[in-house]
Amino acid sequence: MDAATSTAVYERTLSIDASPDTVWEFFVDSEKLMRWKGIKADLDASPGGAYYCEVIPGHTARGEFVELDRPRRLVYTWGWDGNDKVPPGSSTIEVELTPEGDGTSLRFVHRDLPDAEQVASHAGGWDHYLSRLETAAAGGDPGVDPWVENAPSM
Amino acid sequence: MEAALKAIAEPRRRAILTLVRDGELSAGEIASHFDVTRPAVSQHLNVLKEAGLVNERRNGTRRLYRARPEGLVELRDFLEGFWDIRLDELKRQAEKEERKKHGRRN
């Protein structure tokens, strides 16, 4: 971790058996976004358009679409309502979609997150992480997701 | 992480964590912030301790508590799981959608 910048990055690349265009829709279409994240979403997928997603009751992510190059590259900002450590728009998510056979290679990067040390030194950090943890916990139980149960590939 | 999740599911335990975030407090000092019995606070502290979210130190007859810094790092690691889980779900949903689009060919 670079101490000078003191920010954390989450990065992951995964292969999806769906075309880049299909995957793209899951980031810009409110109804499709809710299939994998959140209980309420309102997306204005245009440069400067608003990104709104209530992930679980009381925990709302907000940001703004920055770059949309369908179906290759998507950039939007991200943060949590009522959170002064990661306020709406304070971190950045970059999505890159590359054709891979009949499917897609998806590269997902979430940058400008505060690192643990930085969080520890700021009031509010605990509250932030605790609420994030609750969010993760709420989204992390596969038993409650009927979509997963019904997926034919399972 | 299971224990940490259970620990923070209770609002009062989250309040206790916030209290001992920046400094060490005795069980009595912590209890004075809440309108509950001292044994109830002790029980909350035990849950937090077992979840690795607070450290306990004995000073004579007093027990002192403060938030455990390493707990933050563990939380961070767990938070990466937030995206891991969501992206796995995205993959499932996108593949399901793709099959639906090409349903007639299958």
Tab-separated table of C-alpha atoms in Angstrom:
chain	number	residue	atom	x	y	z
A	1	MET	CA	0.000	0.000	0.000
A	2	ASP	CA	1.349	3.391	-0.970
A	3	ALA	CA	1.427	5.403	2.241
A	4	ALA	CA	1.577	8.692	0.347
A	5	THR	CA	-1.737	8.242	-1.395
A	6	SER	CA	-3.252	6.240	1.464
A	7	THR	CA	-6.097	4.860	-0.584
A	8	ALA	CA	-7.155	1.308	-1.194
A	9	VAL	CA	-8.174	-0.388	-4.414
A	10	TYR	CA	-10.415	-3.362	-4.973
A	11	GLU	CA	-9.713	-5.070	-8.270
A	12	ARG	CA	-11.021	-8.231	-9.884
A	13	THR	CA	-11.205	-9.766	-13.338
A	14	LEU	CA	-13.768	-12.456	-14.125
A	15	SER	CA	-15.005	-14.342	-17.187
A	16	ILE	CA	-18.717	-14.259	-17.946
A	17	ASP	CA	-20.526	-16.452	-20.470
A	18	ALA	CA	-22.535	-13.556	-21.841
A	19	SER	CA	-21.821	-10.934	-24.486
A	20	PRO	CA	-20.326	-7.569	-23.455
A	21	ASP	CA	-23.619	-5.960	-24.440
A	22	THR	CA	-25.603	-8.205	-22.087
A	23	VAL	CA	-23.179	-7.555	-19.221
A	24	TRP	CA	-23.244	-3.816	-19.939
A	25	GLU	CA	-26.981	-3.697	-19.344
A	26	PHE	CA	-26.490	-5.001	-15.802
A	27	PHE	CA	-24.591	-1.818	-14.954
A	28	VAL	CA	-26.774	0.810	-16.611
A	29	ASP	CA	-30.318	-0.587	-16.441
A	30	SER	CA	-31.996	-0.034	-13.044
A	31	GLU	CA	-34.073	-3.205	-13.176
A	32	LYS	CA	-31.098	-5.364	-14.182
A	33	LEU	CA	-28.820	-3.735	-11.620
A	34	MET	CA	-31.267	-4.766	-8.883
A	35	ARG	CA	-30.916	-8.396	-9.942
A	36	TRP	CA	-27.412	-8.448	-8.531
A	37	LYS	CA	-27.213	-5.478	-6.220
A	38	GLY	CA	-29.686	-3.486	-4.210
A	39	ILE	CA	-33.394	-3.234	-3.494
A	40	LYS	CA	-34.040	0.067	-5.245
A	41	ALA	CA	-32.122	1.680	-8.075
A	42	ASP	CA	-32.454	4.749	-10.237
A	43	LEU	CA	-29.812	5.176	-12.902
A	44	ASP	CA	-29.424	7.984	-15.401
A	45	ALA	CA	-26.816	6.341	-17.593
A	46	SER	CA	-25.383	9.380	-19.342
A	47	PRO	CA	-22.269	11.466	-18.625
A	48	GLY	CA	-23.039	13.459	-15.472
A	49	GLY	CA	-26.177	11.388	-14.856
A	50	ALA	CA	-27.068	10.286	-11.347
A	51	TYR	CA	-26.345	6.833	-9.922
A	52	TYR	CA	-28.614	5.861	-7.037
A	53	CYS	CA	-28.839	2.437	-5.434
A	54	GLU	CA	-30.337	1.528	-2.074
A	55	VAL	CA	-28.276	-1.544	-1.275
A	56	ILE	CA	-30.211	-2.561	1.828
A	57	PRO	CA	-32.810	-0.486	3.722
A	58	GLY	CA	-31.084	2.606	5.065
A	59	HIS	CA	-27.836	2.135	3.124
A	60	THR	CA	-27.838	4.063	-0.110
A	61	ALA	CA	-24.995	4.382	-2.584
A	62	ARG	CA	-24.859	7.506	-4.716
A	63	GLY	CA	-22.593	8.710	-7.459
A	64	GLU	CA	-22.451	10.005	-10.975
A	65	PHE	CA	-21.785	8.430	-14.343
A	66	VAL	CA	-18.542	9.768	-15.780
A	67	GLU	CA	-17.704	7.778	-18.891
A	68	LEU	CA	-19.894	5.480	-20.993
A	69	ASP	CA	-18.351	3.743	-23.974
A	70	ARG	CA	-20.856	0.959	-24.606
A	71	PRO	CA	-20.072	-1.907	-24.389
A	72	ARG	CA	-16.412	-1.446	-23.584
A	73	ARG	CA	-15.774	0.909	-20.717
A	74	LEU	CA	-17.875	2.398	-17.929
A	75	VAL	CA	-16.746	4.796	-15.206
A	76	TYR	CA	-18.906	6.067	-12.346
A	77	THR	CA	-18.322	7.578	-8.941
A	78	TRP	CA	-19.572	5.984	-5.725
A	79	GLY	CA	-20.121	6.711	-2.058
A	80	TRP	CA	-22.548	6.257	0.805
A	81	ASP	CA	-25.314	8.639	1.822
A	82	GLY	CA	-24.748	10.189	5.238
A	83	ASN	CA	-21.162	8.965	5.476
A	84	ASP	CA	-18.412	11.550	5.765
A	85	LYS	CA	-15.548	9.129	5.145
A	86	VAL	CA	-16.806	7.812	1.816
A	87	PRO	CA	-19.419	10.413	0.866
A	88	PRO	CA	-21.418	10.110	-2.352
A	89	GLY	CA	-19.156	10.469	-5.355
A	90	SER	CA	-15.889	10.184	-3.416
A	91	SER	CA	-14.615	6.900	-4.857
A	92	THR	CA	-14.468	5.676	-8.426
A	93	ILE	CA	-15.552	2.451	-10.095
A	94	GLU	CA	-14.175	1.463	-13.491
A	95	VAL	CA	-15.598	-1.407	-15.515
A	96	GLU	CA	-13.870	-2.730	-18.622
A	97	LEU	CA	-15.532	-5.319	-20.857
A	98	THR	CA	-13.484	-7.239	-23.413
A	99	PRO	CA	-14.886	-9.876	-25.791
A	100	GLU	CA	-13.567	-13.334	-24.902
A	101	GLY	CA	-14.828	-16.031	-27.271
A	102	ASP	CA	-18.620	-15.853	-27.051
A	103	GLY	CA	-18.339	-14.276	-23.641
A	104	THR	CA	-16.807	-11.364	-21.820
A	105	SER	CA	-13.799	-10.676	-19.678
A	106	LEU	CA	-14.881	-8.180	-17.036
A	107	ARG	CA	-12.340	-6.081	-15.167
A	108	PHE	CA	-13.806	-4.323	-12.140
A	109	VAL	CA	-11.816	-1.694	-10.229
A	110	HIS	CA	-13.027	0.267	-7.200
A	111	ARG	CA	-10.432	2.920	-6.354
A	112	ASP	CA	-9.966	5.869	-3.982
A	113	LEU	CA	-11.270	3.914	-1.014
A	114	PRO	CA	-9.824	4.928	2.354
A	115	ASP	CA	-7.378	2.330	3.641
A	116	ALA	CA	-7.701	0.778	7.086
A	117	GLU	CA	-5.040	3.006	8.637
A	118	GLN	CA	-6.616	6.157	7.323
A	119	VAL	CA	-10.018	5.011	8.506
A	120	ALA	CA	-8.665	4.210	11.959
A	121	SER	CA	-7.279	7.730	12.309
A	122	HIS	CA	-10.559	9.421	11.463
A	123	ALA	CA	-13.676	9.704	13.546
A	124	GLY	CA	-16.545	8.105	11.717
A	125	GLY	CA	-14.386	5.407	10.224
A	126	TRP	CA	-15.712	2.740	12.492
A	127	ASP	CA	-19.266	3.774	11.806
A	128	HIS	CA	-18.564	3.637	8.122
A	129	TYR	CA	-17.011	0.219	8.214
A	130	LEU	CA	-19.658	-1.157	10.475
A	131	SER	CA	-22.425	-0.015	8.189
A	132	ARG	CA	-20.537	-1.350	5.182
A	133	LEU	CA	-20.136	-4.629	6.961
A	134	GLU	CA	-23.842	-4.798	7.652
A	135	THR	CA	-24.457	-4.118	3.993
A	136	ALA	CA	-22.109	-6.862	2.973
A	137	ALA	CA	-23.692	-9.227	5.431
A	138	ALA	CA	-27.141	-8.465	4.111
A	139	GLY	CA	-26.037	-9.105	0.563
A	140	GLY	CA	-23.912	-12.058	1.423
A	141	ASP	CA	-26.516	-14.654	2.292
A	142	PRO	CA	-27.135	-16.747	-0.845
A	143	GLY	CA	-30.065	-18.438	0.874
A	144	VAL	CA	-32.268	-15.378	0.553
A	145	ASP	CA	-31.731	-14.925	-3.166
A	146	PRO	CA	-34.361	-16.774	-5.244
A	147	TRP	CA	-32.542	-15.863	-8.460
A	148	VAL	CA	-29.599	-17.952	-7.431
A	149	GLU	CA	-31.775	-20.882	-6.379
A	150	ASN	CA	-33.569	-20.839	-9.731
A	151	ALA	CA	-30.465	-20.527	-11.855
A	152	PRO	CA	-30.393	-23.597	-14.121
A	153	SER	CA	-26.601	-23.779	-14.019
A	154	MET	CA	-26.534	-24.302	-10.247
B	1	MET	CA	-16.120	-13.021	10.457
B	2	GLU	CA	-19.366	-14.741	11.416
B	3	ALA	CA	-18.820	-13.679	15.026
B	4	ALA	CA	-18.101	-10.083	14.006
B	5	LEU	CA	-21.284	-9.968	11.952
B	6	LYS	CA	-23.349	-11.191	14.866
B	7	ALA	CA	-21.541	-8.801	17.194
B	8	ILE	CA	-22.387	-5.697	15.188
B	9	ALA	CA	-25.943	-6.743	14.426
B	10	GLU	CA	-26.926	-5.317	17.830
B	11	PRO	CA	-27.216	-1.490	17.882
B	12	ARG	CA	-25.928	-1.150	21.440
B	13	ARG	CA	-22.773	-3.065	20.600
B	14	ARG	CA	-22.169	-0.737	17.684
B	15	ALA	CA	-22.550	2.183	20.088
B	16	ILE	CA	-20.042	0.569	22.467
B	17	LEU	CA	-17.545	0.139	19.646
B	18	THR	CA	-17.858	3.789	18.772
B	19	LEU	CA	-17.255	4.734	22.421
B	20	VAL	CA	-14.011	2.777	22.679
B	21	ARG	CA	-12.782	3.650	19.211
B	22	ASP	CA	-10.418	6.410	20.268
B	23	GLY	CA	-9.550	5.468	23.809
B	24	GLU	CA	-9.614	2.897	26.561
B	25	LEU	CA	-12.619	2.817	28.887
B	26	SER	CA	-13.551	0.659	31.858
B	27	ALA	CA	-16.678	-1.481	31.809
B	28	GLY	CA	-18.201	0.890	34.370
B	29	GLU	CA	-17.482	3.967	32.271
B	30	ILE	CA	-19.008	2.258	29.264
B	31	ALA	CA	-22.074	1.201	31.275
B	32	SER	CA	-22.621	4.793	32.437
B	33	HIS	CA	-23.399	5.746	28.826
B	34	PHE	CA	-26.282	3.327	28.608
B	35	ASP	CA	-29.593	2.820	30.292
B	36	VAL	CA	-29.026	-0.895	30.822
B	37	THR	CA	-27.680	-3.063	33.608
B	38	ARG	CA	-23.971	-3.496	34.127
B	39	PRO	CA	-24.158	-7.281	33.504
B	40	ALA	CA	-25.875	-6.590	30.170
B	41	VAL	CA	-22.996	-4.291	29.174
B	42	SER	CA	-20.473	-6.917	30.295
B	43	GLN	CA	-22.175	-9.452	28.110
B	44	HIS	CA	-22.028	-7.115	25.104
B	45	LEU	CA	-18.333	-6.538	25.780
B	46	ASN	CA	-17.739	-10.273	25.879
B	47	VAL	CA	-19.391	-10.723	22.506
B	48	LEU	CA	-17.262	-7.915	21.044
B	49	LYS	CA	-14.122	-9.383	22.575
B	50	GLU	CA	-14.798	-12.854	21.218
B	51	ALA	CA	-15.451	-11.371	17.786
B	52	GLY	CA	-12.019	-9.733	17.907
B	53	LEU	CA	-13.438	-6.229	17.748
B	54	VAL	CA	-12.240	-5.050	21.171
B	55	ASN	CA	-9.227	-5.741	23.351
B	56	GLU	CA	-9.572	-6.302	27.079
B	57	ARG	CA	-6.845	-5.337	29.539
B	58	ARG	CA	-6.851	-5.884	33.271
B	59	ASN	CA	-5.596	-3.096	35.484
B	60	GLY	CA	-5.908	-4.230	39.098
B	61	THR	CA	-9.560	-5.053	39.561
B	62	ARG	CA	-10.638	-2.960	36.579
B	63	ARG	CA	-11.108	-4.285	33.088
B	64	LEU	CA	-10.343	-1.792	30.343
B	65	TYR	CA	-11.604	-2.005	26.801
B	66	ARG	CA	-10.716	-0.411	23.525
B	67	ALA	CA	-11.357	-1.057	19.863
B	68	ARG	CA	-8.928	-3.498	18.282
B	69	PRO	CA	-7.052	-1.895	15.341
B	70	GLU	CA	-6.470	-5.217	13.571
B	71	GLY	CA	-10.232	-5.606	13.559
B	72	LEU	CA	-10.304	-2.793	11.008
B	73	VAL	CA	-8.008	-4.646	8.668
B	74	GLU	CA	-10.156	-7.733	8.964
B	75	LEU	CA	-13.227	-5.663	8.237
B	76	ARG	CA	-11.535	-4.295	5.158
B	77	ASP	CA	-10.667	-7.765	3.947
B	78	PHE	CA	-14.230	-8.780	4.534
B	79	LEU	CA	-15.513	-5.770	2.657
B	80	GLU	CA	-13.697	-6.961	-0.403
B	81	GLY	CA	-16.076	-9.863	-0.090
B	82	PHE	CA	-18.897	-7.397	-0.664
B	83	TRP	CA	-17.840	-6.974	-4.275
B	84	ASP	CA	-16.783	-10.622	-4.629
B	85	ILE	CA	-20.278	-11.753	-3.742
B	86	ARG	CA	-22.006	-9.098	-5.849
B	87	LEU	CA	-19.814	-9.758	-8.897
B	88	ASP	CA	-20.413	-13.507	-8.639
B	89	GLU	CA	-24.113	-12.703	-8.646
B	90	LEU	CA	-23.673	-10.374	-11.637
B	91	LYS	CA	-22.014	-13.224	-13.528
B	92	ARG	CA	-24.895	-15.579	-12.743
B	93	GLN	CA	-27.518	-13.048	-13.747
B	94	ALA	CA	-25.800	-11.982	-16.975
B	95	GLU	CA	-25.344	-15.621	-18.021
B	96	LYS	CA	-28.975	-16.361	-17.230
B	97	GLU	CA	-30.014	-13.357	-19.332
B	98	GLU	CA	-27.804	-14.509	-22.205
B	99	ARG	CA	-29.398	-17.960	-22.154
B	100	LYS	CA	-32.820	-16.345	-22.212
B	101	LYS	CA	-31.842	-14.273	-25.266
B	102	HIS	CA	-30.670	-17.365	-27.103
B	103	GLY	CA	-33.342	-19.654	-25.704
B	104	ARG	CA	-34.740	-20.702	-29.086
B	105	ARG	CA	-31.389	-21.959	-30.254
B	106	ASN	CA	-30.910	-24.296	-27.281
